[in-house]
Amino acid sequence: MWLWFVLGGLLIGIAWALKFTLDWPLLIPIIATAVVVVAVATIGVLKWYFALRAAKKLQEVIEKQGTQQALNARPERRAEIQELRKQLLGGLDALKKSRLGRGGKRGGAALYTMPWYMIIGPPGAGKTTALTHSGLVFPYGSSTGPGGGGGVRGVGGTRNCDWWFTNEAILLDTAGRYTTEQDDREEWVSFLNFLKKYRPKRPINGVIIAISISELIDANEMQIEAIAKKLRSRIDEVAGQLHLVLPVYLLFTKVDLIAGFSEFFGDLKKSDRSKCWGSTIKLELPKNEPGRIFGAEFDVLVKQLHARGLKRLTMEQRREVREKLYQFPLEFTGLKKNLADLIATTFQPNTMQGTPIFRGFYFTSGTQEGRPMDRVLERMSAAMGIRSQAQNPYQQTPYQQNPYQQNPYGAQHPYQQPPQQPVVESKSYFLHDLFMNIIFPDGDIAVRSAVEERRQLFMKIAIAGATFALAAILALPGLTSYSNNKSFLAESDKCARSAAKLDWGPDMGEASDSIHQLDCLLDQLKQQEKFESEGVPLTMGWGMFVANKVERPSLKVYASQMVTGFANPTKRALEDRLRASTGKDFLGDWIALRQYLMLGKIDEKNDHLDVEWATGRFTASWASILKKGGSSASEGELKVLARPHVRYYFELLKEGRITNIELDGELISKARASLQATGIEQRYYDLLVRWLEDERIDDANDPTYDNLVFSPLDLPRSFQSRPNEVLRTYLSKSYLADKTNYKKIMGPYTAKGYAAVLLQMQNAEGLLRGEAWVVPMTSDETSANIPQWVAKVKDRYEQTYITQWLEFFADIKMKVPTSPVEAIDIYRMISEGPTPFSQLMARLQENTQFKEGEDPLADQEQANTAKFFARIDRYKKIVAPTADLENLGKRTDKIPAKFKATVEWGLGSGGDVKGHKYTDSIVKDLKNTVIKAKDSKGENFFLGDLREEIEAARASSEQLLNGCDATCVEILKPMLLDPLTVGDRPTLGNPTPQSVGPNAPPKKGISPNQTKLPKLPPGFKP
């Protein structure tokens, strides 16, 4: 935890250093300090919490195993097990209430954080004795436990262990009772697994091997190897289960059984006896030759013993003691080979599982209760044939092999001499500091085994990879968002700076380039609107969205440039248009004023601002201004570039996000007064009828045929079949006059226009009041008077409708043939196939003979009439149509009646045969006559030679018109009779136009009344 304190302090120091170095605000280092303190405190609390939780889980496992053992035990043993369980839990509870270990870990956390050591060794090795007399403090212990105090017998998985709770560590004494019962082993392995789970870093901090020196003094190589392998197997069992490479401390106990030990160290004070005697092996030494390392360290100990022995010999006066002082180093030296073999085998390298760490070997004595063994002197005596004072040279008794084992016979062996040894005070040697200064401080040495290291490495790599992937997944959106926000801000800044530099004056350069420079800023602003309407995209979110911070500055720059480059120039152009108004063109002046008013503040919410209409009109106006300013781009190209900017400008005005420019109030008043001076009937006629002439699909483009909602009708568009050929016979007087325009029937005077005009008349009051913001209504225009004025408009409209169609047909001039070839072509054209005459009659029928229930507007493309119907719907909401206006909006018979006879003659009616069928027959016969004459006479044939036949055909066709009304004759007679006339030809001998025709003098011997006429068919009613 101290590392976090150091790191936190370093970060705090850096924050305050940067504050003074970079002159940061005081708030920044204060916030940094608070964050670091909170972070370190949080880490500390979390570490404490996890330690407490792990310790609690570990205790629960121990309790559970104890309970299970009691349930599975024989009835007579349950009381004993319950008592043991009670003692163990009492020890754990005492641990929870104490402050133990390094750093004063309190309670359950101590069970997790304190080091744990496992003591193993053969039975009778003196483990319990060593712990009891070690001088360690055991805060909790059972008086009935091992050794009479300090240790607590385990239960469950630790039933074969004793628990020793010290102030510095927890010692688990296996007591030499490794069981072979499967149930016991399973519980023991389960306990180790729980240790590994809840103490994952170091389940066990080390292993202490305790082995009595008496077992090694006279052991042969096989016995040494057996002992070493058994010890190694126990170490490997624990290490393998825990996946650790553990430090192993080798304690040679009962060294007091080496002859001369008590005398050799008898002069030591208690503090000296507390020190350790042995060697701690450096961790960096090679692990492949533990026996050689032991030998070197053992030689050092022997050398020190000899030095101490010489010193003691000089100071000791008693002969028997001097003998022991001399004897002990010799006896001790004799242990080297067996001990070296033991260590070499125990710590033999194992590349598969991992070799335990040979941390050190130490010699200890808990009490001096056995008979020392003079093995060196005995071997010397045996070699020289001298009987030992201690025993029969030919026989060793069992209790001599194990001094702690009593004679089973209860009496002396006949060859055994009674032991002669002085009574020595029982003391502990070399235990206290071994635990306190060497073993316990080494708590961090245990490491994972090679296999576990590889597994952990793999896990770390996998976790690191997953963490990196997760971090990438989490960081990538943030980084992407940061990058996108940064790019957006940079692009917005770049666009705004570029737009701010635009000069719309006389030296502006190419207008299209200036508009292009505004495109970038427009795109940024529209993107901002998209963020607001659709939400911030994930690629710019994640708490990093800052693009909206530049919206207002960017909008300010854009609006300023649009006012300078667009609004002000179009405003000046419209003002010039209004000042030049003479009052003769009400509709043109009214539209100009309407357009002008949309630039300013119409009302509080700009409700009357028609964005769609204004976009089209102002796009055309601005493009025209830019073109006149010298732009090399075409007006069409300028419209395409200008349209999105004009639309966005008016959208901003509509939404109130920018302010309107100031208009000339005096000019507005004068224009309104001038428009109000126009007669009411004329004003209404222009708004209800003539306005539709200019109803455009796209207001930005010119009112061409394809761009008008109510398209006009002219002669070329009247013929669906062979228009180019027909127009060589059916000529237009208007086109012949200027070679440019054909006579047109304007859109309101077609069937679709008629339906639209009636719809406007139904909603006339809503229209007039809805558009009153342009020109206010006068006092004469009341709800009661409006229908009267609309009725007058309707009468005028229907009369104009009729006039338009009469003038259209009057404009048609039929070509007069001047040669036989022309005559053949003309007669074939007007008499064969879908004849032009029948097509003209069909157009007349479509646009004058309105069928009940039919809606011509329904045939229009919805997109083309959308704006018109939207306007009508708006008018309906302003004022609902009255009954009078509803009646005025209905069809009358005035127009159909005017042209009914003409249509019936041309197309037929009911069962009657159409008259044009017979004129076609007359013309066909005449055509055949001309062809025959031409074929027979060749180049000497002139059209005037067929005067009789042409006059007869003309007279027959004219007779077919008998009974037609005046309108029918007015429309049809020129088309039917003019081709039956012979015109001039450029050579002599040709007849003049008057030589054949209605005014031509009759041929000698023939009068017009004697001309042969075709027989009229039955059923024909002229």
GROMACS .gro file of C-alpha atoms in nm, residues 348-671:
model
  324
  348GLN     CA    1   1.738  -3.221  -0.613
  349PRO     CA    2   1.642  -3.001  -0.914
  350ASN     CA    3   1.314  -3.083  -1.088
  351THR     CA    4   1.254  -2.899  -1.413
  352MET     CA    5   0.901  -3.030  -1.452
  353GLN     CA    6   0.744  -2.932  -1.122
  354GLY     CA    7   0.989  -2.683  -0.983
  355THR     CA    8   1.260  -2.715  -0.721
  356PRO     CA    9   1.191  -2.587  -0.370
  357ILE     CA   10   1.411  -2.304  -0.255
  358PHE     CA   11   1.682  -2.427  -0.018
  359ARG     CA   12   1.672  -2.123   0.205
  360GLY     CA   13   1.889  -2.248   0.491
  361PHE     CA   14   1.976  -2.513   0.747
  362TYR     CA   15   1.978  -2.458   1.122
  363PHE     CA   16   2.061  -2.654   1.437
  364THR     CA   17   1.830  -2.626   1.736
  365SER     CA   18   1.757  -2.782   2.072
  366GLY     CA   19   1.429  -2.739   2.255
  367THR     CA   20   1.517  -2.939   2.570
  368GLN     CA   21   1.802  -3.161   2.683
  369GLU     CA   22   1.626  -3.480   2.785
  370GLY     CA   23   1.799  -3.760   2.596
  371ARG     CA   24   2.133  -3.935   2.632
  372PRO     CA   25   2.401  -3.787   2.407
  373MET     CA   26   2.557  -4.027   2.158
  374ASP     CA   27   2.936  -4.051   2.136
  375ARG     CA   28   2.943  -4.192   1.790
  376VAL     CA   29   3.289  -4.070   1.693
  377LEU     CA   30   3.458  -4.201   2.008
  378GLU     CA   31   3.269  -4.527   1.980
  379ARG     CA   32   3.392  -4.579   1.626
  380MET     CA   33   3.747  -4.491   1.734
  381SER     CA   34   3.726  -4.734   2.028
  382ALA     CA   35   3.589  -5.005   1.804
  383ALA     CA   36   3.872  -4.949   1.561
  384MET     CA   37   4.134  -4.980   1.840
  385GLY     CA   38   3.961  -5.275   2.014
  386ILE     CA   39   3.874  -5.072   2.322
  387ARG     CA   40   3.537  -5.144   2.485
  388SER     CA   41   3.315  -4.843   2.513
  389GLN     CA   42   3.232  -4.723   2.852
  390ALA     CA   43   2.881  -4.678   2.749
  391GLN     CA   44   2.781  -5.016   2.608
  392ASN     CA   45   2.868  -5.360   2.483
  393PRO     CA   46   3.070  -5.319   2.165
  394TYR     CA   47   2.889  -5.612   2.004
  395GLN     CA   48   2.533  -5.499   2.044
  396GLN     CA   49   2.321  -5.184   2.026
  397THR     CA   50   1.990  -5.179   2.192
  398PRO     CA   51   1.684  -5.031   2.023
  399TYR     CA   52   1.659  -4.749   2.269
  400GLN     CA   53   2.017  -4.653   2.190
  401GLN     CA   54   1.919  -4.612   1.826
  402ASN     CA   55   1.636  -4.382   1.930
  403PRO     CA   56   1.706  -4.224   2.264
  404TYR     CA   57   1.341  -4.115   2.292
  405GLN     CA   58   1.224  -4.477   2.267
  406GLN     CA   59   1.209  -4.662   2.601
  407ASN     CA   60   1.314  -5.020   2.652
  408PRO     CA   61   1.005  -5.231   2.594
  409TYR     CA   62   1.118  -5.485   2.848
  410GLY     CA   63   1.125  -5.239   3.132
  411ALA     CA   64   1.472  -5.354   3.246
  412GLN     CA   65   1.831  -5.317   3.157
  413HIS     CA   66   1.978  -5.526   2.884
  414PRO     CA   67   2.230  -5.767   3.027
  415TYR     CA   68   2.505  -5.612   2.815
  416GLN     CA   69   2.397  -5.256   2.874
  417GLN     CA   70   2.579  -5.038   3.114
  418PRO     CA   71   2.360  -4.792   3.297
  419PRO     CA   72   2.397  -4.447   3.145
  420GLN     CA   73   2.626  -4.218   3.326
  421GLN     CA   74   2.543  -3.856   3.244
  422PRO     CA   75   2.528  -3.545   3.444
  423VAL     CA   76   2.197  -3.384   3.519
  424VAL     CA   77   2.178  -3.074   3.297
  425GLU     CA   78   1.934  -2.785   3.325
  426SER     CA   79   1.683  -2.795   3.033
  427LYS     CA   80   1.723  -2.494   2.807
  428SER     CA   81   1.620  -2.398   2.451
  429TYR     CA   82   1.895  -2.325   2.204
  430PHE     CA   83   1.891  -2.129   1.877
  431LEU     CA   84   1.515  -2.102   1.819
  432HIS     CA   85   1.379  -1.755   1.892
  433ASP     CA   86   1.579  -1.546   1.643
  434LEU     CA   87   1.549  -1.819   1.381
  435PHE     CA   88   1.176  -1.754   1.363
  436MET     CA   89   1.174  -1.382   1.437
  437ASN     CA   90   1.472  -1.265   1.232
  438ILE     CA   91   1.499  -1.516   0.949
  439ILE     CA   92   1.183  -1.715   0.877
  440PHE     CA   93   0.912  -1.456   0.943
  441PRO     CA   94   1.086  -1.169   0.755
  442ASP     CA   95   1.117  -1.403   0.455
  443GLY     CA   96   0.741  -1.404   0.400
  444ASP     CA   97   0.762  -1.266   0.045
  445ILE     CA   98   1.007  -1.520  -0.100
  446ALA     CA   99   0.760  -1.786  -0.211
  447VAL     CA  100   0.703  -1.770  -0.584
  448ARG     CA  101   0.488  -1.954  -0.830
  449SER     CA  102   0.615  -2.271  -0.986
  450ALA     CA  103   0.739  -2.280  -1.343
  451VAL     CA  104   0.420  -2.449  -1.456
  452GLU     CA  105   0.215  -2.199  -1.263
  453GLU     CA  106   0.429  -1.917  -1.393
  454ARG     CA  107   0.358  -2.032  -1.744
  455ARG     CA  108  -0.008  -2.065  -1.667
  456GLN     CA  109  -0.010  -1.728  -1.497
  457LEU     CA  110   0.185  -1.580  -1.787
  458PHE     CA  111  -0.065  -1.723  -2.027
  459MET     CA  112  -0.346  -1.590  -1.810
  460LYS     CA  113  -0.177  -1.252  -1.787
  461ILE     CA  114  -0.129  -1.244  -2.161
  462ALA     CA  115  -0.489  -1.348  -2.213
  463ILE     CA  116  -0.612  -1.097  -1.956
  464ALA     CA  117  -0.381  -0.832  -2.095
  465GLY     CA  118  -0.503  -0.909  -2.443
  466ALA     CA  119  -0.864  -0.900  -2.330
  467THR     CA  120  -0.795  -0.586  -2.131
  468PHE     CA  121  -0.620  -0.428  -2.424
  469ALA     CA  122  -0.905  -0.530  -2.652
  470LEU     CA  123  -1.156  -0.398  -2.402
  471ALA     CA  124  -0.951  -0.084  -2.355
  472ALA     CA  125  -0.931  -0.048  -2.730
  473ILE     CA  126  -1.304  -0.104  -2.757
  474LEU     CA  127  -1.364   0.152  -2.485
  475ALA     CA  128  -1.090   0.390  -2.589
  476LEU     CA  129  -1.141   0.369  -2.963
  477PRO     CA  130  -1.483   0.537  -2.953
  478GLY     CA  131  -1.342   0.805  -2.726
  479LEU     CA  132  -1.038   0.858  -2.946
  480THR     CA  133  -1.256   0.852  -3.255
  481SER     CA  134  -1.495   1.098  -3.095
  482TYR     CA  135  -1.209   1.323  -2.991
  483SER     CA  136  -1.059   1.311  -3.339
  484ASN     CA  137  -1.393   1.374  -3.508
  485ASN     CA  138  -1.477   1.663  -3.277
  486LYS     CA  139  -1.135   1.812  -3.329
  487SER     CA  140  -1.166   1.774  -3.706
  488PHE     CA  141  -1.514   1.925  -3.701
  489LEU     CA  142  -1.398   2.224  -3.498
  490ALA     CA  143  -1.097   2.273  -3.722
  491GLU     CA  144  -1.310   2.248  -4.035
  492SER     CA  145  -1.569   2.489  -3.892
  493ASP     CA  146  -1.298   2.737  -3.804
  494LYS     CA  147  -1.145   2.705  -4.148
  495CYS     CA  148  -1.481   2.751  -4.320
  496ALA     CA  149  -1.577   3.047  -4.102
  497ARG     CA  150  -1.244   3.222  -4.162
  498SER     CA  151  -1.270   3.164  -4.535
  499ALA     CA  152  -1.627   3.296  -4.545
  500ALA     CA  153  -1.543   3.599  -4.334
  501LYS     CA  154  -1.289   3.711  -4.595
  502LEU     CA  155  -1.545   3.723  -4.879
  503ASP     CA  156  -1.582   4.057  -5.056
  504TRP     CA  157  -1.915   4.108  -5.230
  505GLY     CA  158  -1.819   4.447  -5.372
  506PRO     CA  159  -1.735   4.541  -5.730
  507ASP     CA  160  -1.401   4.363  -5.699
  508MET     CA  161  -1.551   4.038  -5.572
  509GLY     CA  162  -1.416   3.836  -5.861
  510GLU     CA  163  -1.599   3.530  -5.988
  511ALA     CA  164  -1.936   3.505  -5.812
  512SER     CA  165  -1.949   3.128  -5.836
  513ASP     CA  166  -1.621   3.103  -5.644
  514SER     CA  167  -1.762   3.320  -5.366
  515ILE     CA  168  -2.068   3.098  -5.334
  516HIS     CA  169  -1.845   2.792  -5.331
  517GLN     CA  170  -1.660   2.940  -5.034
  518LEU     CA  171  -1.991   2.968  -4.850
  519ASP     CA  172  -2.074   2.603  -4.924
  520CYS     CA  173  -1.828   2.479  -4.664
  521LEU     CA  174  -1.981   2.688  -4.385
  522LEU     CA  175  -2.333   2.591  -4.493
  523ASP     CA  176  -2.242   2.223  -4.474
  524GLN     CA  177  -2.107   2.271  -4.121
  525LEU     CA  178  -2.421   2.452  -4.006
  526LYS     CA  179  -2.648   2.188  -4.158
  527GLN     CA  180  -2.442   1.922  -3.984
  528GLN     CA  181  -2.501   2.108  -3.657
  529GLU     CA  182  -2.875   2.100  -3.723
  530LYS     CA  183  -2.852   1.728  -3.791
  531PHE     CA  184  -2.685   1.680  -3.453
  532GLU     CA  185  -2.973   1.866  -3.286
  533SER     CA  186  -3.252   1.685  -3.470
  534GLU     CA  187  -3.112   1.331  -3.485
  535GLY     CA  188  -2.890   1.341  -3.179
  536VAL     CA  189  -2.515   1.336  -3.145
  537PRO     CA  190  -2.367   1.045  -3.343
  538LEU     CA  191  -2.170   0.783  -3.153
  539THR     CA  192  -1.859   0.879  -3.348
  540MET     CA  193  -1.870   1.222  -3.184
  541GLY     CA  194  -2.031   1.143  -2.850
  542TRP     CA  195  -1.898   0.964  -2.542
  543GLY     CA  196  -1.905   1.286  -2.343
  544MET     CA  197  -1.670   1.463  -2.582
  545PHE     CA  198  -1.918   1.645  -2.805
  546VAL     CA  199  -1.812   2.008  -2.834
  547ALA     CA  200  -1.907   2.079  -3.194
  548ASN     CA  201  -2.210   2.280  -3.081
  549LYS     CA  202  -1.980   2.542  -2.929
  550VAL     CA  203  -1.899   2.681  -3.272
  551GLU     CA  204  -2.257   2.690  -3.400
  552ARG     CA  205  -2.340   3.046  -3.294
  553PRO     CA  206  -2.011   3.200  -3.413
  554SER     CA  207  -2.038   3.012  -3.744
  555LEU     CA  208  -2.401   3.116  -3.788
  556LYS     CA  209  -2.312   3.477  -3.717
  557VAL     CA  210  -2.047   3.476  -3.990
  558TYR     CA  211  -2.278   3.302  -4.236
  559ALA     CA  212  -2.572   3.534  -4.173
  560SER     CA  213  -2.349   3.840  -4.207
  561GLN     CA  214  -2.217   3.724  -4.544
  562MET     CA  215  -2.566   3.633  -4.671
  563VAL     CA  216  -2.700   3.974  -4.575
  564THR     CA  217  -2.410   4.148  -4.747
  565GLY     CA  218  -2.393   3.930  -5.056
  566PHE     CA  219  -2.756   3.827  -5.102
  567ALA     CA  220  -3.022   4.007  -4.898
  568ASN     CA  221  -2.905   4.364  -4.955
  569PRO     CA  222  -2.853   4.333  -5.335
  570THR     CA  223  -3.189   4.163  -5.391
  571LYS     CA  224  -3.353   4.417  -5.164
  572ARG     CA  225  -3.215   4.704  -5.372
  573ALA     CA  226  -3.326   4.536  -5.695
  574LEU     CA  227  -3.681   4.492  -5.564
  575GLU     CA  228  -3.691   4.849  -5.440
  576ASP     CA  229  -3.594   4.972  -5.787
  577ARG     CA  230  -3.869   4.753  -5.933
  578LEU     CA  231  -4.130   4.893  -5.694
  579ARG     CA  232  -4.022   5.254  -5.752
  580ALA     CA  233  -4.054   5.205  -6.126
  581SER     CA  234  -4.407   5.068  -6.096
  582THR     CA  235  -4.675   5.251  -6.299
  583GLY     CA  236  -4.971   5.065  -6.152
  584LYS     CA  237  -5.064   4.909  -6.488
  585ASP     CA  238  -4.934   4.561  -6.402
  586PHE     CA  239  -5.107   4.482  -6.076
  587LEU     CA  240  -5.001   4.117  -6.059
  588GLY     CA  241  -4.634   4.187  -6.141
  589ASP     CA  242  -4.618   4.472  -5.887
  590TRP     CA  243  -4.804   4.265  -5.628
  591ILE     CA  244  -4.562   3.971  -5.664
  592ALA     CA  245  -4.262   4.208  -5.640
  593LEU     CA  246  -4.402   4.361  -5.319
  594ARG     CA  247  -4.476   4.015  -5.177
  595GLN     CA  248  -4.122   3.909  -5.247
  596TYR     CA  249  -3.982   4.231  -5.097
  597LEU     CA  250  -4.182   4.195  -4.775
  598MET     CA  251  -4.046   3.845  -4.716
  599LEU     CA  252  -3.701   3.993  -4.662
  600GLY     CA  253  -3.821   4.189  -4.360
  601LYS     CA  254  -4.006   4.121  -4.041
  602ILE     CA  255  -4.356   4.037  -4.160
  603ASP     CA  256  -4.500   3.948  -3.821
  604GLU     CA  257  -4.381   3.825  -3.485
  605LYS     CA  258  -4.341   3.462  -3.593
  606ASN     CA  259  -4.287   3.513  -3.966
  607ASP     CA  260  -4.596   3.301  -4.033
  608HIS     CA  261  -4.645   3.455  -4.377
  609LEU     CA  262  -4.294   3.370  -4.490
  610ASP     CA  263  -4.334   3.103  -4.757
  611VAL     CA  264  -3.987   2.945  -4.758
  612GLU     CA  265  -4.049   2.736  -5.069
  613TRP     CA  266  -4.185   3.025  -5.275
  614ALA     CA  267  -3.925   3.271  -5.149
  615THR     CA  268  -3.644   3.026  -5.222
  616GLY     CA  269  -3.743   2.995  -5.586
  617ARG     CA  270  -3.806   3.364  -5.647
  618PHE     CA  271  -3.500   3.492  -5.468
  619THR     CA  272  -3.276   3.225  -5.623
  620ALA     CA  273  -3.371   3.358  -5.965
  621SER     CA  274  -3.326   3.718  -5.851
  622TRP     CA  275  -2.985   3.661  -5.695
  623ALA     CA  276  -2.859   3.460  -5.992
  624SER     CA  277  -2.969   3.741  -6.224
  625ILE     CA  278  -2.791   4.000  -6.011
  626LEU     CA  279  -2.470   3.795  -5.999
  627LYS     CA  280  -2.483   3.738  -6.374
  628LYS     CA  281  -2.525   4.109  -6.439
  629GLY     CA  282  -2.232   4.165  -6.205
  630GLY     CA  283  -2.002   3.997  -6.455
  631SER     CA  284  -2.001   3.630  -6.354
  632SER     CA  285  -1.871   3.401  -6.625
  633ALA     CA  286  -2.098   3.120  -6.506
  634SER     CA  287  -2.434   3.077  -6.672
  635GLU     CA  288  -2.746   3.191  -6.492
  636GLY     CA  289  -2.856   2.829  -6.461
  637GLU     CA  290  -2.527   2.734  -6.295
  638LEU     CA  291  -2.558   3.028  -6.058
  639LYS     CA  292  -2.910   2.918  -5.963
  640VAL     CA  293  -2.786   2.570  -5.875
  641LEU     CA  294  -2.513   2.718  -5.656
  642ALA     CA  295  -2.733   2.982  -5.494
  643ARG     CA  296  -3.046   2.777  -5.419
  644PRO     CA  297  -2.925   2.593  -5.102
  645HIS     CA  298  -2.797   2.918  -4.951
  646VAL     CA  299  -3.117   3.108  -5.028
  647ARG     CA  300  -3.330   2.829  -4.883
  648TYR     CA  301  -3.121   2.807  -4.567
  649TYR     CA  302  -3.130   3.184  -4.521
  650PHE     CA  303  -3.510   3.190  -4.527
  651GLU     CA  304  -3.528   2.882  -4.304
  652LEU     CA  305  -3.318   3.072  -4.052
  653LEU     CA  306  -3.554   3.370  -4.080
  654LYS     CA  307  -3.859   3.145  -4.041
  655GLU     CA  308  -3.714   2.985  -3.727
  656GLY     CA  309  -3.614   3.322  -3.584
  657ARG     CA  310  -3.248   3.221  -3.554
  658ILE     CA  311  -3.132   3.534  -3.737
  659THR     CA  312  -3.282   3.883  -3.763
  660ASN     CA  313  -3.454   4.026  -4.071
  661ILE     CA  314  -3.306   4.321  -4.253
  662GLU     CA  315  -3.476   4.661  -4.234
  663LEU     CA  316  -3.707   4.751  -4.522
  664ASP     CA  317  -3.812   5.087  -4.663
  665GLY     CA  318  -4.141   5.151  -4.487
  666GLU     CA  319  -4.227   5.456  -4.697
  667LEU     CA  320  -4.176   5.264  -5.018
  668ILE     CA  321  -4.398   4.984  -4.887
  669SER     CA  322  -4.677   5.228  -4.809
  670LYS     CA  323  -4.658   5.389  -5.155
  671ALA     CA  324  -4.657   5.051  -5.326
   0.00000   0.00000   0.00000
